[in-house]
PDB file of C-alpha atoms in Angstrom:
ATOM      1  CA  UNK A   1     -50.786  22.193  -6.724  1.00  0.00           C
ATOM      2  CA  UNK A   2     -47.711  20.465  -5.297  1.00  0.00           C
ATOM      3  CA  UNK A   3     -48.068  17.637  -7.790  1.00  0.00           C
ATOM      4  CA  UNK A   4     -48.112  20.121 -10.665  1.00  0.00           C
ATOM      5  CA  UNK A   5     -44.912  21.761  -9.373  1.00  0.00           C
ATOM      6  CA  UNK A   6     -43.229  18.397  -8.964  1.00  0.00           C
ATOM      7  CA  UNK A   7     -44.290  17.390 -12.461  1.00  0.00           C
ATOM      8  CA  UNK A   8     -42.908  20.632 -13.901  1.00  0.00           C
ATOM      9  CA  UNK A   9     -39.595  20.131 -12.076  1.00  0.00           C
ATOM     10  CA  UNK A  10     -39.422  16.564 -13.340  1.00  0.00           C
ATOM     11  CA  UNK A  11     -40.047  17.692 -16.925  1.00  0.00           C
ATOM     12  CA  UNK A  12     -37.421  20.417 -16.541  1.00  0.00           C
ATOM     13  CA  UNK A  13     -34.872  17.900 -15.290  1.00  0.00           C
ATOM     14  CA  UNK A  14     -35.585  15.576 -18.235  1.00  0.00           C
ATOM     15  CA  UNK A  15     -35.330  18.516 -20.641  1.00  0.00           C
ATOM     16  CA  UNK A  16     -31.991  19.575 -19.134  1.00  0.00           C
ATOM     17  CA  UNK A  17     -30.679  16.010 -19.379  1.00  0.00           C
ATOM     18  CA  UNK A  18     -31.456  16.059 -23.100  1.00  0.00           C
ATOM     19  CA  UNK A  19     -29.686  19.400 -23.379  1.00  0.00           C
ATOM     20  CA  UNK A  20     -26.697  18.041 -21.432  1.00  0.00           C
ATOM     21  CA  UNK A  21     -25.869  15.694 -24.282  1.00  0.00           C
ATOM     22  CA  UNK A  22     -22.713  16.741 -26.070  1.00  0.00           C
ATOM     23  CA  UNK A  23     -21.243  15.046 -29.104  1.00  0.00           C
ATOM     24  CA  UNK A  24     -17.911  13.277 -28.763  1.00  0.00           C
ATOM     25  CA  UNK A  25     -16.315  15.732 -31.189  1.00  0.00           C
ATOM     26  CA  UNK A  26     -17.575  18.731 -29.185  1.00  0.00           C
ATOM     27  CA  UNK A  27     -16.290  17.245 -25.941  1.00  0.00           C
ATOM     28  CA  UNK A  28     -12.901  16.386 -27.455  1.00  0.00           C
ATOM     29  CA  UNK A  29     -12.600  19.919 -28.853  1.00  0.00           C
ATOM     30  CA  UNK A  30     -13.454  21.414 -25.472  1.00  0.00           C
ATOM     31  CA  UNK A  31     -10.905  19.140 -23.841  1.00  0.00           C
ATOM     32  CA  UNK A  32      -8.145  20.034 -26.312  1.00  0.00           C
ATOM     33  CA  UNK A  33      -8.830  23.766 -25.933  1.00  0.00           C
ATOM     34  CA  UNK A  34      -8.277  23.502 -22.176  1.00  0.00           C
ATOM     35  CA  UNK A  35      -5.448  20.936 -22.117  1.00  0.00           C
ATOM     36  CA  UNK A  36      -2.670  23.542 -22.292  1.00  0.00           C
ATOM     37  CA  UNK A  37      -3.972  25.272 -19.184  1.00  0.00           C
ATOM     38  CA  UNK A  38      -3.420  22.087 -17.135  1.00  0.00           C
ATOM     39  CA  UNK A  39       0.380  22.122 -17.388  1.00  0.00           C
ATOM     40  CA  UNK A  40       1.070  24.971 -14.906  1.00  0.00           C
ATOM     41  CA  UNK A  41      -1.145  23.292 -12.305  1.00  0.00           C
ATOM     42  CA  UNK A  42       0.545  19.924 -12.926  1.00  0.00           C
ATOM     43  CA  UNK A  43       3.983  21.552 -12.497  1.00  0.00           C
ATOM     44  CA  UNK A  44       2.823  23.157  -9.254  1.00  0.00           C
ATOM     45  CA  UNK A  45       1.750  19.781  -7.904  1.00  0.00           C
ATOM     46  CA  UNK A  46       4.677  17.639  -9.058  1.00  0.00           C
ATOM     47  CA  UNK A  47       7.565  20.134  -9.301  1.00  0.00           C
ATOM     48  CA  UNK A  48       8.976  17.958 -12.082  1.00  0.00           C
ATOM     49  CA  UNK A  49       8.456  18.398 -15.824  1.00  0.00           C
ATOM     50  CA  UNK A  50       8.278  14.669 -16.670  1.00  0.00           C
ATOM     51  CA  UNK A  51       5.903  13.896 -13.814  1.00  0.00           C
ATOM     52  CA  UNK A  52       3.774  16.893 -14.788  1.00  0.00           C
ATOM     53  CA  UNK A  53       3.437  15.583 -18.343  1.00  0.00           C
ATOM     54  CA  UNK A  54       2.474  12.144 -17.022  1.00  0.00           C
ATOM     55  CA  UNK A  55      -0.096  13.721 -14.716  1.00  0.00           C
ATOM     56  CA  UNK A  56      -1.556  15.739 -17.610  1.00  0.00           C
ATOM     57  CA  UNK A  57      -1.868  12.643 -19.786  1.00  0.00           C
ATOM     58  CA  UNK A  58      -3.512  10.682 -16.992  1.00  0.00           C
ATOM     59  CA  UNK A  59      -5.935  13.556 -16.376  1.00  0.00           C
ATOM     60  CA  UNK A  60      -6.927  13.775 -20.034  1.00  0.00           C
ATOM     61  CA  UNK A  61      -7.349  10.012 -20.209  1.00  0.00           C
ATOM     62  CA  UNK A  62      -9.612   9.979 -17.150  1.00  0.00           C
ATOM     63  CA  UNK A  63     -11.599  12.903 -18.549  1.00  0.00           C
ATOM     64  CA  UNK A  64     -12.142  11.020 -21.824  1.00  0.00           C
ATOM     65  CA  UNK A  65     -13.157   7.868 -19.984  1.00  0.00           C
ATOM     66  CA  UNK A  66     -15.622   9.803 -17.804  1.00  0.00           C
ATOM     67  CA  UNK A  67     -17.034  12.277 -20.342  1.00  0.00           C
ATOM     68  CA  UNK A  68     -20.593  11.262 -19.458  1.00  0.00           C
ATOM     69  CA  UNK A  69     -20.016  12.659 -15.948  1.00  0.00           C
ATOM     70  CA  UNK A  70     -19.277  16.140 -17.288  1.00  0.00           C
ATOM     71  CA  UNK A  71     -22.278  18.468 -17.117  1.00  0.00           C
ATOM     72  CA  UNK A  72     -22.585  20.696 -20.174  1.00  0.00           C
ATOM     73  CA  UNK A  73     -22.301  24.356 -19.307  1.00  0.00           C
ATOM     74  CA  UNK A  74     -20.210  23.863 -16.182  1.00  0.00           C
ATOM     75  CA  UNK A  75     -16.614  25.002 -15.851  1.00  0.00           C
ATOM     76  CA  UNK A  76     -14.547  22.344 -17.614  1.00  0.00           C
ATOM     77  CA  UNK A  77     -11.268  23.746 -16.246  1.00  0.00           C
ATOM     78  CA  UNK A  78     -12.482  23.248 -12.697  1.00  0.00           C
ATOM     79  CA  UNK A  79     -13.607  19.736 -13.582  1.00  0.00           C
ATOM     80  CA  UNK A  80     -10.200  18.906 -15.098  1.00  0.00           C
ATOM     81  CA  UNK A  81      -8.328  20.472 -12.164  1.00  0.00           C
ATOM     82  CA  UNK A  82     -10.376  18.351  -9.756  1.00  0.00           C
ATOM     83  CA  UNK A  83      -9.555  15.198 -11.715  1.00  0.00           C
ATOM     84  CA  UNK A  84      -5.854  16.141 -11.759  1.00  0.00           C
ATOM     85  CA  UNK A  85      -5.751  16.944  -8.058  1.00  0.00           C
ATOM     86  CA  UNK A  86      -7.443  13.648  -7.175  1.00  0.00           C
ATOM     87  CA  UNK A  87      -5.034  11.649  -9.350  1.00  0.00           C
ATOM     88  CA  UNK A  88      -2.072  13.417  -7.741  1.00  0.00           C
ATOM     89  CA  UNK A  89      -3.356  12.783  -4.203  1.00  0.00           C
ATOM     90  CA  UNK A  90      -4.076   9.109  -4.928  1.00  0.00           C
ATOM     91  CA  UNK A  91      -0.629   8.597  -6.466  1.00  0.00           C
ATOM     92  CA  UNK A  92       1.011  10.350  -3.509  1.00  0.00           C
ATOM     93  CA  UNK A  93      -0.823   8.099  -1.062  1.00  0.00           C
ATOM     94  CA  UNK A  94       0.198   4.991  -3.007  1.00  0.00           C
ATOM     95  CA  UNK A  95       3.824   6.133  -3.009  1.00  0.00           C
ATOM     96  CA  UNK A  96       3.714   6.646   0.770  1.00  0.00           C
ATOM     97  CA  UNK A  97       2.174   3.212   1.283  1.00  0.00           C
ATOM     98  CA  UNK A  98       4.501   1.357  -1.072  1.00  0.00           C
ATOM     99  CA  UNK A  99       7.853   3.157  -1.195  1.00  0.00           C
ATOM    100  CA  UNK A 100      10.189   2.279  -4.051  1.00  0.00           C
ATOM    101  CA  UNK A 101      13.692   1.239  -3.059  1.00  0.00           C
ATOM    102  CA  UNK A 102      16.321   2.027  -5.638  1.00  0.00           C
ATOM    103  CA  UNK A 103      19.599   0.149  -5.802  1.00  0.00           C
ATOM    104  CA  UNK A 104      22.275   2.648  -6.768  1.00  0.00           C
ATOM    105  CA  UNK A 105      25.073   0.042  -6.718  1.00  0.00           C
ATOM    106  CA  UNK A 106      26.693  -0.300 -10.133  1.00  0.00           C
ATOM    107  CA  UNK A 107      26.245  -3.810 -11.516  1.00  0.00           C
ATOM    108  CA  UNK A 108      29.893  -3.971 -12.559  1.00  0.00           C
ATOM    109  CA  UNK A 109      30.987  -4.057  -8.930  1.00  0.00           C
ATOM    110  CA  UNK A 110      29.124  -7.290  -8.302  1.00  0.00           C
ATOM    111  CA  UNK A 111      30.053  -8.846 -11.646  1.00  0.00           C
ATOM    112  CA  UNK A 112      33.762  -8.117 -11.354  1.00  0.00           C
ATOM    113  CA  UNK A 113      34.025  -9.147  -7.742  1.00  0.00           C
ATOM    114  CA  UNK A 114      36.171 -12.252  -7.429  1.00  0.00           C
ATOM    115  CA  UNK A 115      35.630 -12.681  -3.730  1.00  0.00           C
ATOM    116  CA  UNK A 116      34.279 -16.075  -2.807  1.00  0.00           C
ATOM    117  CA  UNK A 117      32.166 -16.717   0.227  1.00  0.00           C
ATOM    118  CA  UNK A 118      33.414 -19.662   2.218  1.00  0.00           C
ATOM    119  CA  UNK A 119      31.139 -21.160   4.798  1.00  0.00           C
ATOM    120  CA  UNK A 120      32.688 -22.390   7.974  1.00  0.00           C
ATOM    121  CA  UNK A 121      30.880 -25.559   8.978  1.00  0.00           C
ATOM    122  CA  UNK A 122      32.828 -25.885  12.207  1.00  0.00           C
ATOM    123  CA  UNK A 123      31.797 -22.421  13.401  1.00  0.00           C
ATOM    124  CA  UNK A 124      28.180 -23.081  12.456  1.00  0.00           C
ATOM    125  CA  UNK A 125      28.256 -26.421  14.279  1.00  0.00           C
ATOM    126  CA  UNK A 126      29.622 -24.806  17.434  1.00  0.00           C
ATOM    127  CA  UNK A 127      26.934 -22.127  17.342  1.00  0.00           C
ATOM    128  CA  UNK A 128      24.160 -24.726  16.934  1.00  0.00           C
ATOM    129  CA  UNK A 129      25.579 -26.812  19.802  1.00  0.00           C
ATOM    130  CA  UNK A 130      25.655 -23.694  21.965  1.00  0.00           C
ATOM    131  CA  UNK A 131      22.034 -22.880  21.114  1.00  0.00           C
ATOM    132  CA  UNK A 132      20.909 -26.466  21.850  1.00  0.00           C
ATOM    133  CA  UNK A 133      22.733 -26.422  25.194  1.00  0.00           C
ATOM    134  CA  UNK A 134      21.060 -23.149  26.155  1.00  0.00           C
ATOM    135  CA  UNK A 135      17.640 -24.467  25.113  1.00  0.00           C
ATOM    136  CA  UNK A 136      18.159 -27.561  27.283  1.00  0.00           C
ATOM    137  CA  UNK A 137      18.960 -25.278  30.267  1.00  0.00           C
ATOM    138  CA  UNK A 138      15.649 -23.429  29.945  1.00  0.00           C
ATOM    139  CA  UNK A 139      13.060 -24.091  32.669  1.00  0.00           C
ATOM    140  CA  UNK A 140      10.612 -26.788  31.565  1.00  0.00           C
ATOM    141  CA  UNK A 141       7.663 -24.357  31.639  1.00  0.00           C
ATOM    142  CA  UNK A 142       9.359 -22.283  28.890  1.00  0.00           C
ATOM    143  CA  UNK A 143      11.282 -25.008  27.046  1.00  0.00           C
ATOM    144  CA  UNK A 144       8.362 -27.263  26.066  1.00  0.00           C
ATOM    145  CA  UNK A 145       6.141 -24.581  24.438  1.00  0.00           C
ATOM    146  CA  UNK A 146       9.226 -23.039  22.810  1.00  0.00           C
ATOM    147  CA  UNK A 147      10.300 -26.360  21.269  1.00  0.00           C
ATOM    148  CA  UNK A 148       6.781 -27.029  19.971  1.00  0.00           C
ATOM    149  CA  UNK A 149       6.677 -23.563  18.408  1.00  0.00           C
ATOM    150  CA  UNK A 150      10.173 -24.135  16.974  1.00  0.00           C
ATOM    151  CA  UNK A 151       8.943 -27.416  15.470  1.00  0.00           C
ATOM    152  CA  UNK A 152       6.202 -25.529  13.603  1.00  0.00           C
ATOM    153  CA  UNK A 153       3.160 -25.693  15.830  1.00  0.00           C
ATOM    154  CA  UNK A 154       0.937 -22.623  15.981  1.00  0.00           C
ATOM    155  CA  UNK A 155       0.301 -20.739  19.216  1.00  0.00           C
ATOM    156  CA  UNK A 156      -3.316 -21.855  19.393  1.00  0.00           C
ATOM    157  CA  UNK A 157      -2.361 -25.531  18.820  1.00  0.00           C
ATOM    158  CA  UNK A 158       0.116 -25.368  21.693  1.00  0.00           C
ATOM    159  CA  UNK A 159      -2.493 -23.687  23.895  1.00  0.00           C
ATOM    160  CA  UNK A 160      -4.994 -26.464  23.200  1.00  0.00           C
ATOM    161  CA  UNK A 161      -2.334 -29.128  23.842  1.00  0.00           C
ATOM    162  CA  UNK A 162      -1.393 -27.675  27.247  1.00  0.00           C
ATOM    163  CA  UNK A 163      -4.951 -26.530  28.033  1.00  0.00           C
ATOM    164  CA  UNK A 164      -3.607 -23.055  28.782  1.00  0.00           C
ATOM    165  CA  UNK A 165      -4.825 -19.631  27.612  1.00  0.00           C
ATOM    166  CA  UNK A 166      -3.333 -18.399  24.343  1.00  0.00           C
ATOM    167  CA  UNK A 167      -1.767 -15.365  26.023  1.00  0.00           C
ATOM    168  CA  UNK A 168       0.034 -17.583  28.550  1.00  0.00           C
ATOM    169  CA  UNK A 169       1.591 -19.677  25.779  1.00  0.00           C
ATOM    170  CA  UNK A 170       2.649 -16.583  23.845  1.00  0.00           C
ATOM    171  CA  UNK A 171       4.294 -15.066  26.921  1.00  0.00           C
ATOM    172  CA  UNK A 172       6.133 -18.314  27.763  1.00  0.00           C
ATOM    173  CA  UNK A 173       7.552 -18.511  24.254  1.00  0.00           C
ATOM    174  CA  UNK A 174       8.454 -14.828  24.402  1.00  0.00           C
ATOM    175  CA  UNK A 175      10.283 -15.296  27.729  1.00  0.00           C
ATOM    176  CA  UNK A 176      12.087 -18.364  26.360  1.00  0.00           C
ATOM    177  CA  UNK A 177      13.383 -16.279  23.456  1.00  0.00           C
ATOM    178  CA  UNK A 178      14.368 -13.493  25.807  1.00  0.00           C
ATOM    179  CA  UNK A 179      16.312 -15.855  28.101  1.00  0.00           C
ATOM    180  CA  UNK A 180      18.048 -17.481  25.126  1.00  0.00           C
ATOM    181  CA  UNK A 181      19.006 -14.107  23.722  1.00  0.00           C
ATOM    182  CA  UNK A 182      20.508 -13.035  27.068  1.00  0.00           C
ATOM    183  CA  UNK A 183      22.446 -16.291  27.403  1.00  0.00           C
ATOM    184  CA  UNK A 184      23.793 -16.170  23.849  1.00  0.00           C
ATOM    185  CA  UNK A 185      24.842 -12.518  24.176  1.00  0.00           C
ATOM    186  CA  UNK A 186      27.101 -13.409  27.121  1.00  0.00           C
ATOM    187  CA  UNK A 187      29.541 -15.218  24.893  1.00  0.00           C
TER     188      UNK A 187
END
């Protein structure tokens, strides 16, 4: 008895799948008939006419690319609204993750600027000498790991070299930077 019911359900599902087939022309016609109703929803989401048009185009493109996922007889407007909403949410999340920085400076300002930047080697040399002097005054326990890190060694390489835990090396380098910063800010 149960097997007969399962078989009937299976046959019904196969029959419905065959009925769910829609020609490309029928789907395109259905899509075009409902495309105009997407604009108010797109404007509600974006609050900008240009962005709304872009969102509509993207929605229609995704609908065309995924026409096999549309079930014949279901509400196509709801399906299109869902696609549009998902596109909008995904774009919003991308924009939050990767904000666009716009440079509003007119290019003419930079092109017409005749100011030349002159480097002062003497001032730079004094600053480097000051930094070297302050590094040499550091306690040995901080100076040696700091200099190795400054020379390009990684934290874990320094830890292996000194046979110390990684956290200890990181804190020593951190304290060396902190001491140097305090000494250099005095001047």
